[in-house]
PDB file of C-alpha atoms in Angstrom:
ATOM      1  CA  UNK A  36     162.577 126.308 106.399  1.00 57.00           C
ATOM      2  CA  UNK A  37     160.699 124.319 108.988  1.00 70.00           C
ATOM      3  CA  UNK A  38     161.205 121.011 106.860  1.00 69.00           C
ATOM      4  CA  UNK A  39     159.592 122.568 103.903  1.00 69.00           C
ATOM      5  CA  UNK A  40     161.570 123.613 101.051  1.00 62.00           C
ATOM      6  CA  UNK A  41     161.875 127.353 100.601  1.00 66.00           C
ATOM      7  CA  UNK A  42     162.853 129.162  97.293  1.00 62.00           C
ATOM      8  CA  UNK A  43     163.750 132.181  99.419  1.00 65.00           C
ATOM      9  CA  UNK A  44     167.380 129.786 100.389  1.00 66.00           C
ATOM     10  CA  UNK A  45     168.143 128.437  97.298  1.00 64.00           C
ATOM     11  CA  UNK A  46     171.176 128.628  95.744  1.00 63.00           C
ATOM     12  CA  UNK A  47     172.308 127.671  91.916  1.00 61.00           C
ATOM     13  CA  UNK A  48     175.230 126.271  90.893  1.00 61.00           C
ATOM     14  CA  UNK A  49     176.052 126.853  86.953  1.00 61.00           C
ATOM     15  CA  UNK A  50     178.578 124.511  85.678  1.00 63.00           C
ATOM     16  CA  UNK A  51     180.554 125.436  82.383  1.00 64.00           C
ATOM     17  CA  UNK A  52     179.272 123.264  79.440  1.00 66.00           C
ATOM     18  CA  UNK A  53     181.600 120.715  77.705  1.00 65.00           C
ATOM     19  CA  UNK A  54     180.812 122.053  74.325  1.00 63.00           C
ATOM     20  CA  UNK A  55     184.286 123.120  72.288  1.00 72.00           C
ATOM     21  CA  UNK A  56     182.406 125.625  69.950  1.00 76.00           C
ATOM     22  CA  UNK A  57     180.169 128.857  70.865  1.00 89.00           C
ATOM     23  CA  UNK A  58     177.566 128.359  73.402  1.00 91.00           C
ATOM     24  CA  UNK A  59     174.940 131.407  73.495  1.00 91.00           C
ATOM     25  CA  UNK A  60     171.626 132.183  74.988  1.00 94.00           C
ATOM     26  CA  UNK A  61     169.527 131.982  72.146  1.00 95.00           C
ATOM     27  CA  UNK A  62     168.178 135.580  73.374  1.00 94.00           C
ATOM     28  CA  UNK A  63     171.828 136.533  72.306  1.00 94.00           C
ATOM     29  CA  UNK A  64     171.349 135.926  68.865  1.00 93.00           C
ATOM     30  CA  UNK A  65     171.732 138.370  66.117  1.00 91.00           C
ATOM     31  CA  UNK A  66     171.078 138.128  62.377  1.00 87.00           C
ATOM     32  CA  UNK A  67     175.058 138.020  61.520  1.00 86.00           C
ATOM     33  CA  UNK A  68     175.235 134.829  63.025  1.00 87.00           C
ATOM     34  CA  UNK A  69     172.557 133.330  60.786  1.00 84.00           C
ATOM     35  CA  UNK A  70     173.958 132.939  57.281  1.00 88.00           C
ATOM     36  CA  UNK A  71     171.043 131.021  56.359  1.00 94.00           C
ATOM     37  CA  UNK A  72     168.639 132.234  58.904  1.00 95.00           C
ATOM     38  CA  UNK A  73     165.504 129.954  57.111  1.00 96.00           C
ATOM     39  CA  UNK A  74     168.156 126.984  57.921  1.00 97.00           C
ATOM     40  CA  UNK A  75     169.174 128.278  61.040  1.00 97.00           C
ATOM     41  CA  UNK A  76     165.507 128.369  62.495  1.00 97.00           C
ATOM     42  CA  UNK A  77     164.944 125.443  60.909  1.00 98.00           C
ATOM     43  CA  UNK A  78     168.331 123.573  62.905  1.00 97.00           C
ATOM     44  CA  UNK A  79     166.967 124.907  65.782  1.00 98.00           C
ATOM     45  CA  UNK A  80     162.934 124.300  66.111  1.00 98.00           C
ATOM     46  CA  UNK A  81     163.418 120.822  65.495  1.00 98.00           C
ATOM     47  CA  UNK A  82     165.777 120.554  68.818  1.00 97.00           C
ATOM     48  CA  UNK A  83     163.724 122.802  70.492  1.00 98.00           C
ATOM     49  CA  UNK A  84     160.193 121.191  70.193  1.00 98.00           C
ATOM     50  CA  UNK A  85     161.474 117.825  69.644  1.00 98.00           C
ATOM     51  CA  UNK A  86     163.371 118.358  73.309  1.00 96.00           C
ATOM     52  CA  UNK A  87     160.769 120.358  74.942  1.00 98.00           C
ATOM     53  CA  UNK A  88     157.414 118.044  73.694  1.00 98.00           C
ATOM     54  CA  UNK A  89     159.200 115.215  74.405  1.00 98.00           C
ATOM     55  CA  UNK A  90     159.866 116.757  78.386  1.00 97.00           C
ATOM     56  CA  UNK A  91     156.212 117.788  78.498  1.00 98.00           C
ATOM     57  CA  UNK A  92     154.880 114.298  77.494  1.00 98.00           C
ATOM     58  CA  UNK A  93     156.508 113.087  80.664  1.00 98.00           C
ATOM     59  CA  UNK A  94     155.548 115.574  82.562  1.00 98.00           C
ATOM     60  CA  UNK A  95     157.576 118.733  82.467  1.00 98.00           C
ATOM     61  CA  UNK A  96     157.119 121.914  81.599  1.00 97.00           C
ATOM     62  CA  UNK A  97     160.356 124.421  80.814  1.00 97.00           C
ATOM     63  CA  UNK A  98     160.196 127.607  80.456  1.00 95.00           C
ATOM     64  CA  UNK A  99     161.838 128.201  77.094  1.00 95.00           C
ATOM     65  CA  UNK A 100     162.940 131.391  76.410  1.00 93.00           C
ATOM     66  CA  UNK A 101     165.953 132.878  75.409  1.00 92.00           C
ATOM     67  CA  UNK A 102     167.610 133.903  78.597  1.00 92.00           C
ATOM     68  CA  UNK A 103     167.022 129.802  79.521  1.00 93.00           C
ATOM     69  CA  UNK A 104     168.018 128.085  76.167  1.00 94.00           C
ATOM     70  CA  UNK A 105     171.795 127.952  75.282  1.00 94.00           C
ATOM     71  CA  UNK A 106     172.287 126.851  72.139  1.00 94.00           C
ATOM     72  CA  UNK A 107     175.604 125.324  71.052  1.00 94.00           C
ATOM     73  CA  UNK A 108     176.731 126.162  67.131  1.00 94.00           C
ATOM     74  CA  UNK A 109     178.615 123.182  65.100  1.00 92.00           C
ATOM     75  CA  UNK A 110     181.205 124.231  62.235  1.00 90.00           C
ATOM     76  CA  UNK A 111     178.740 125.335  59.870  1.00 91.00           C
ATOM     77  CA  UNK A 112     176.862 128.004  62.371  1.00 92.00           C
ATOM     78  CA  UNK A 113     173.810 126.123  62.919  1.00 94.00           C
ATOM     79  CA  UNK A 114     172.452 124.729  66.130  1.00 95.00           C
ATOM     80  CA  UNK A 115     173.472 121.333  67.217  1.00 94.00           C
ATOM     81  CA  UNK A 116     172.547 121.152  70.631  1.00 94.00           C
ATOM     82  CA  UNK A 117     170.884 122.917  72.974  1.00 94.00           C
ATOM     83  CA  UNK A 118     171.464 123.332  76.850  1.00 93.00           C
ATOM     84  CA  UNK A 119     168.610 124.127  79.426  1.00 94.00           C
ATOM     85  CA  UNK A 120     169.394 126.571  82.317  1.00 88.00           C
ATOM     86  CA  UNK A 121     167.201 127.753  85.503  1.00 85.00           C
ATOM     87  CA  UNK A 122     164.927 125.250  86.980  1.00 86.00           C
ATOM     88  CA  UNK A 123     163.276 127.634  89.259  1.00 85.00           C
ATOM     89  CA  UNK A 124     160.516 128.180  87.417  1.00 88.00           C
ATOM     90  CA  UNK A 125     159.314 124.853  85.084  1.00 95.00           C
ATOM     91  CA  UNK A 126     156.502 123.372  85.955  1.00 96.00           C
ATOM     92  CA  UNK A 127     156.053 119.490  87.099  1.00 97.00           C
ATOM     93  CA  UNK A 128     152.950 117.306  86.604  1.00 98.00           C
ATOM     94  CA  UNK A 129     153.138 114.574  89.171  1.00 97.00           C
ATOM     95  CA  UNK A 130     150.151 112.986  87.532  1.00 97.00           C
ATOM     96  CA  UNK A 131     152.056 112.690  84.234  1.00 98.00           C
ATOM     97  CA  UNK A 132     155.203 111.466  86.029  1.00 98.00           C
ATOM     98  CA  UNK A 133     153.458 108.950  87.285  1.00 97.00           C
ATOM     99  CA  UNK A 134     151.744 107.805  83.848  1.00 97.00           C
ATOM    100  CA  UNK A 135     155.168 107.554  82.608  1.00 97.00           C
ATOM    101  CA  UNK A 136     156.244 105.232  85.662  1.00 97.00           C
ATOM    102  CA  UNK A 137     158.422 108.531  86.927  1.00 96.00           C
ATOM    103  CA  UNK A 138     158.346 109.702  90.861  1.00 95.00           C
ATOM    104  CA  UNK A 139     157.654 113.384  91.604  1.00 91.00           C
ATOM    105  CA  UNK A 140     160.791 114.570  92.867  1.00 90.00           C
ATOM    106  CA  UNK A 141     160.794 116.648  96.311  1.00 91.00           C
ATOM    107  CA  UNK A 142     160.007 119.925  95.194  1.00 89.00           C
ATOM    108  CA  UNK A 143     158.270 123.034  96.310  1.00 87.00           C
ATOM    109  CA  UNK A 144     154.813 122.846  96.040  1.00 90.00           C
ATOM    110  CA  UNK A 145     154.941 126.038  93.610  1.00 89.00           C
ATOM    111  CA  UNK A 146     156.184 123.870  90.745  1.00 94.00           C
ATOM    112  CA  UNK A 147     153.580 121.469  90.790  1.00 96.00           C
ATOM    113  CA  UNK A 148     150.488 121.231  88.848  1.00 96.00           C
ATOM    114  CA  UNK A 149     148.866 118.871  86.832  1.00 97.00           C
ATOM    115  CA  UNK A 150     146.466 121.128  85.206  1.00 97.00           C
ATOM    116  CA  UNK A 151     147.150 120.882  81.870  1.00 96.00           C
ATOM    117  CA  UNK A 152     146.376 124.682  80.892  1.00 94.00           C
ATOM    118  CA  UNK A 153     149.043 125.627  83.283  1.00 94.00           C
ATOM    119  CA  UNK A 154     152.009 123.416  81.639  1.00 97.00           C
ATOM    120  CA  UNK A 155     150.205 124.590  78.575  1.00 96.00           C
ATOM    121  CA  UNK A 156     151.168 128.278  79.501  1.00 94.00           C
ATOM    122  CA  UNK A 157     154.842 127.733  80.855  1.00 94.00           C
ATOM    123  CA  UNK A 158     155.713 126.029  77.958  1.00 96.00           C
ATOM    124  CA  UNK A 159     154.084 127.395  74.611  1.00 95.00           C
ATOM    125  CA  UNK A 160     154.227 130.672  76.024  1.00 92.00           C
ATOM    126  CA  UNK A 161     157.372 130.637  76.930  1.00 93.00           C
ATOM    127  CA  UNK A 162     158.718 128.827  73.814  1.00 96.00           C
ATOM    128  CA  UNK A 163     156.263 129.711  70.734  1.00 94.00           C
ATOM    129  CA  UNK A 164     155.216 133.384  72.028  1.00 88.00           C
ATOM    130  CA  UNK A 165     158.466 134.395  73.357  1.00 91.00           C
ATOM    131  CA  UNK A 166     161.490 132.448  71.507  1.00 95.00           C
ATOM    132  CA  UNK A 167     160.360 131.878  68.559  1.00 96.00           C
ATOM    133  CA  UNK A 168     158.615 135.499  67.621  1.00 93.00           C
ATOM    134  CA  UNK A 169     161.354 137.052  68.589  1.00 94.00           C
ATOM    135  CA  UNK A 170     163.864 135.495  66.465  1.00 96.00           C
ATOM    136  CA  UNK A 171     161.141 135.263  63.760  1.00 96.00           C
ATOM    137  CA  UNK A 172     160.878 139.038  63.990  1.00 95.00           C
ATOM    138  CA  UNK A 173     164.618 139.510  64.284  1.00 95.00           C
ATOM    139  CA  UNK A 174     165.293 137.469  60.774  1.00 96.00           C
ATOM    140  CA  UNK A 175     162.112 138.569  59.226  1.00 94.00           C
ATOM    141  CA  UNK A 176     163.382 141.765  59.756  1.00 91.00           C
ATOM    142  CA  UNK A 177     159.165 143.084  59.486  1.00 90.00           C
ATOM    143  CA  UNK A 178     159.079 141.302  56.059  1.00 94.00           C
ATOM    144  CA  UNK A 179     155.750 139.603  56.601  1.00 93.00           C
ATOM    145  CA  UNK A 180     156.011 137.563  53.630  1.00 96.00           C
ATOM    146  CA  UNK A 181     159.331 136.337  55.397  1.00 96.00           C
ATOM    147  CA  UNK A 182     157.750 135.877  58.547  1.00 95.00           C
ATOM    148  CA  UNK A 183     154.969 133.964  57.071  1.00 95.00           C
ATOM    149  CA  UNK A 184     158.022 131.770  56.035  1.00 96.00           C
ATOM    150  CA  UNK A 185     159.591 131.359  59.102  1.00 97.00           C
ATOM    151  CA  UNK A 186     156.584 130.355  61.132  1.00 96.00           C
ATOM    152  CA  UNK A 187     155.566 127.871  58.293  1.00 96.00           C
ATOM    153  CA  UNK A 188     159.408 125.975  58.932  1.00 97.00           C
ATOM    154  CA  UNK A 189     158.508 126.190  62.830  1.00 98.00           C
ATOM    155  CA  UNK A 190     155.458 124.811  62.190  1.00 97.00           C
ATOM    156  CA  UNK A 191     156.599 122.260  59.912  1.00 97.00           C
ATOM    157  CA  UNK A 192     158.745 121.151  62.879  1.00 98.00           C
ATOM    158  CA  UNK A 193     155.998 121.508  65.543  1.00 97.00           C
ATOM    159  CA  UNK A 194     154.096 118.687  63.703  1.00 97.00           C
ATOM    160  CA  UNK A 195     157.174 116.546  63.114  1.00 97.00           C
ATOM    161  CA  UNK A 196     157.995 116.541  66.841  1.00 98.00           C
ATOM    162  CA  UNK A 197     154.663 116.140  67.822  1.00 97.00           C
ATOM    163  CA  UNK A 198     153.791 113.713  65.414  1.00 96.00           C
ATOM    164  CA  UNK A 199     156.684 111.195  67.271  1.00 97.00           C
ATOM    165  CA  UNK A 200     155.549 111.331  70.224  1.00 97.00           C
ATOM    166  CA  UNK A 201     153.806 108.112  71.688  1.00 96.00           C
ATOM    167  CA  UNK A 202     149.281 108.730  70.786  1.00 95.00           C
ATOM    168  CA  UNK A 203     148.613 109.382  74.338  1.00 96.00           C
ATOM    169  CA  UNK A 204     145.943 111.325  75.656  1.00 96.00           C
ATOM    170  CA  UNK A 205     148.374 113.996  77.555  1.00 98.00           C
ATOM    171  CA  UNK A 206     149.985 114.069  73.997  1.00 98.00           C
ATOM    172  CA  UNK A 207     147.059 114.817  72.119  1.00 97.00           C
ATOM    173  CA  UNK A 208     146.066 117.553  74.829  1.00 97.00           C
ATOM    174  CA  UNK A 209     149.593 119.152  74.025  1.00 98.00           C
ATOM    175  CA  UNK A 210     148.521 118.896  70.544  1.00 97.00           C
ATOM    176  CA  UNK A 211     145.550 120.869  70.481  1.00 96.00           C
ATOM    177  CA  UNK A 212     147.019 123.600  72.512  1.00 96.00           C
ATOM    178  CA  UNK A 213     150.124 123.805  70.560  1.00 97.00           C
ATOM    179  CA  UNK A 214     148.128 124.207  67.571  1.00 97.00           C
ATOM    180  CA  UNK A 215     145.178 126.319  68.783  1.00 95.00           C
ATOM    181  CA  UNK A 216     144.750 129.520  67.064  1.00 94.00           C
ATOM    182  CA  UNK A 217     145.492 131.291  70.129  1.00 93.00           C
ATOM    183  CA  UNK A 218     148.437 130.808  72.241  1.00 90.00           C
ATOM    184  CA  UNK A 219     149.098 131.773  76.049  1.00 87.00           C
ATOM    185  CA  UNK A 220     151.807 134.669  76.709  1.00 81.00           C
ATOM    186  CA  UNK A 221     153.157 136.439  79.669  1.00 72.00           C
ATOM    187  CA  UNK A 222     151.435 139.734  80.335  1.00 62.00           C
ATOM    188  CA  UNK A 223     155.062 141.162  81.559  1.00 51.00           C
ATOM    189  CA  UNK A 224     153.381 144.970  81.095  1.00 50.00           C
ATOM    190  CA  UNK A 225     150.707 143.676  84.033  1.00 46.00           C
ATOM    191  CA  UNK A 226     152.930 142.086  86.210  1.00 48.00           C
ATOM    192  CA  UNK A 227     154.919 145.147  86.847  1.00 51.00           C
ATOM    193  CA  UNK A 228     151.740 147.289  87.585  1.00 52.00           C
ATOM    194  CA  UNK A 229     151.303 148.437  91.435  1.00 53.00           C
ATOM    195  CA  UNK A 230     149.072 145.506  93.138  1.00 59.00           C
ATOM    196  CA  UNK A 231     149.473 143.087  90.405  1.00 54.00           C
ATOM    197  CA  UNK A 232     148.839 139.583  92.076  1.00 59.00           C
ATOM    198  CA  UNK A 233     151.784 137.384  92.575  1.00 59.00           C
ATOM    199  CA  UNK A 234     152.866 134.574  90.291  1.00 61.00           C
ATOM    200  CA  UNK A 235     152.368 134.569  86.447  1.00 67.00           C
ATOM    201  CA  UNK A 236     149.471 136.955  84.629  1.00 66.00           C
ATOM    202  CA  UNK A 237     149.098 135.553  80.635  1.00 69.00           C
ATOM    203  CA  UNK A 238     147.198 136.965  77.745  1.00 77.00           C
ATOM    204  CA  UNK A 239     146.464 135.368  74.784  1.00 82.00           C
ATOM    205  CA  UNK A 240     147.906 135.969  71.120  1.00 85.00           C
ATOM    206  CA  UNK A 241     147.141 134.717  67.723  1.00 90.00           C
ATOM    207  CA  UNK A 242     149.117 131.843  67.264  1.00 94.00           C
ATOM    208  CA  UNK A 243     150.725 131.162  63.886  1.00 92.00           C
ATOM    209  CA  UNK A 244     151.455 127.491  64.125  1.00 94.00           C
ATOM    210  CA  UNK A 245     147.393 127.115  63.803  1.00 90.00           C
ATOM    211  CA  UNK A 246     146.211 126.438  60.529  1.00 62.00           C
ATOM    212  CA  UNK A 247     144.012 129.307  60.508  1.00 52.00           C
ATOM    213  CA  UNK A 248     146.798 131.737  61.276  1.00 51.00           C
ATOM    214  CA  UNK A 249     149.463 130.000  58.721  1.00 46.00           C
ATOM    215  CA  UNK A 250     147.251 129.784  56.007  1.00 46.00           C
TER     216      UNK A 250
END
């Protein structure tokens, strides 16, 4: 619109993925499908943080929640792949790109910011508060013994991913906020309240990939 790019005309085209077996939004998930759901979560976190880290180490930030994630299932029902959908909403660091030798591509201003609290927010909240607790609570089943579990695997794979990534300083940022003992999530209650200001509104949560809240 006037030479400016305007999310108000976008369009999205959704192309059919080549995968032969079941492809599912992970927010699709149910309990039957998980024989081994300890396994399962386990097949899973270490795609999901080793793909999303990885992204937000060069400068990207998805928003990872179920609706977004497909995951694909192999022969023996666990997750082999996984398959990112809806770009309207990550967040882009141009500062990181270009640390990483990357152009900013021509975007709407919206999607860029290089503060790291904000790529902090789109991501962790999006993956850890949202993704994650959910299925943890749907396989946990309000066992908190089991839950404890479950979050210890997820952690387990949060420091394995973010242990391979290259010792740089936007790395060990991510680091510290991925395993703060709070974590950012989406106040979704606020944002539907009459005058609720536009764009995201976050809250904070205990985070139990922390030491503090594991142990």
């Amino acid at each position: 619109m006037n030479g400016e790019h305007s999310a108000d005309l976008s369009c999205m085209l959704r192309e059919p993925t080549p995968e032969k077996g079941p492809v599912l939004p992970v927010a699709a998930v149910t309990r039957a499908m998980a024989y081994d759901p300890a396994a399962w979560l386990a097949a899973f976190a270490r795609l999901a943080l080793a793909d999303t880290l990885g992204m937000l180490a060069l400068g990207v930030a998805l928003e990872a929640h179920g609706q977004n994630l497909l995951v694909a299932l192999g022969g023996d029902g666990l997750p082999y792949r996984l398959i990112y959908r809806d770009l309207a909403d990550v967040r882009i660091s141009p500062a990181r790109l270009a640390r990483n030798g990357i152009e900013p591509p021509p975007v709407s201003a919206r999607l860029l910011s290089d503060d790291p609290a904000v790529l902090h927010a789109k991501l962790f909240g999006s993956l850890v508060g949202t993704t994650f607790g959910s299925l943890i609570a749907l396989f946990g089943r309000r066992d908190r013994v089991v839950e404890r579990r479950l979050w210890a695997i997820v952690a387990a794979a949060a420091r394995e991913a973010s242990g391979a990534l290259p010792d740089t300083r936007d790395v060990r940022a991510d680091r510290e906020a991925l395993f703060a003992e709070r974590i950012p999530v989406k106040a979704h209650l606020v944002a539907r309240l009459d005058g609720a200001p536009p764009g995201d509104s976050w809250t904070g949560l205990p985070n139990f990939l922390s030491v503090r809240q594991g142990s």
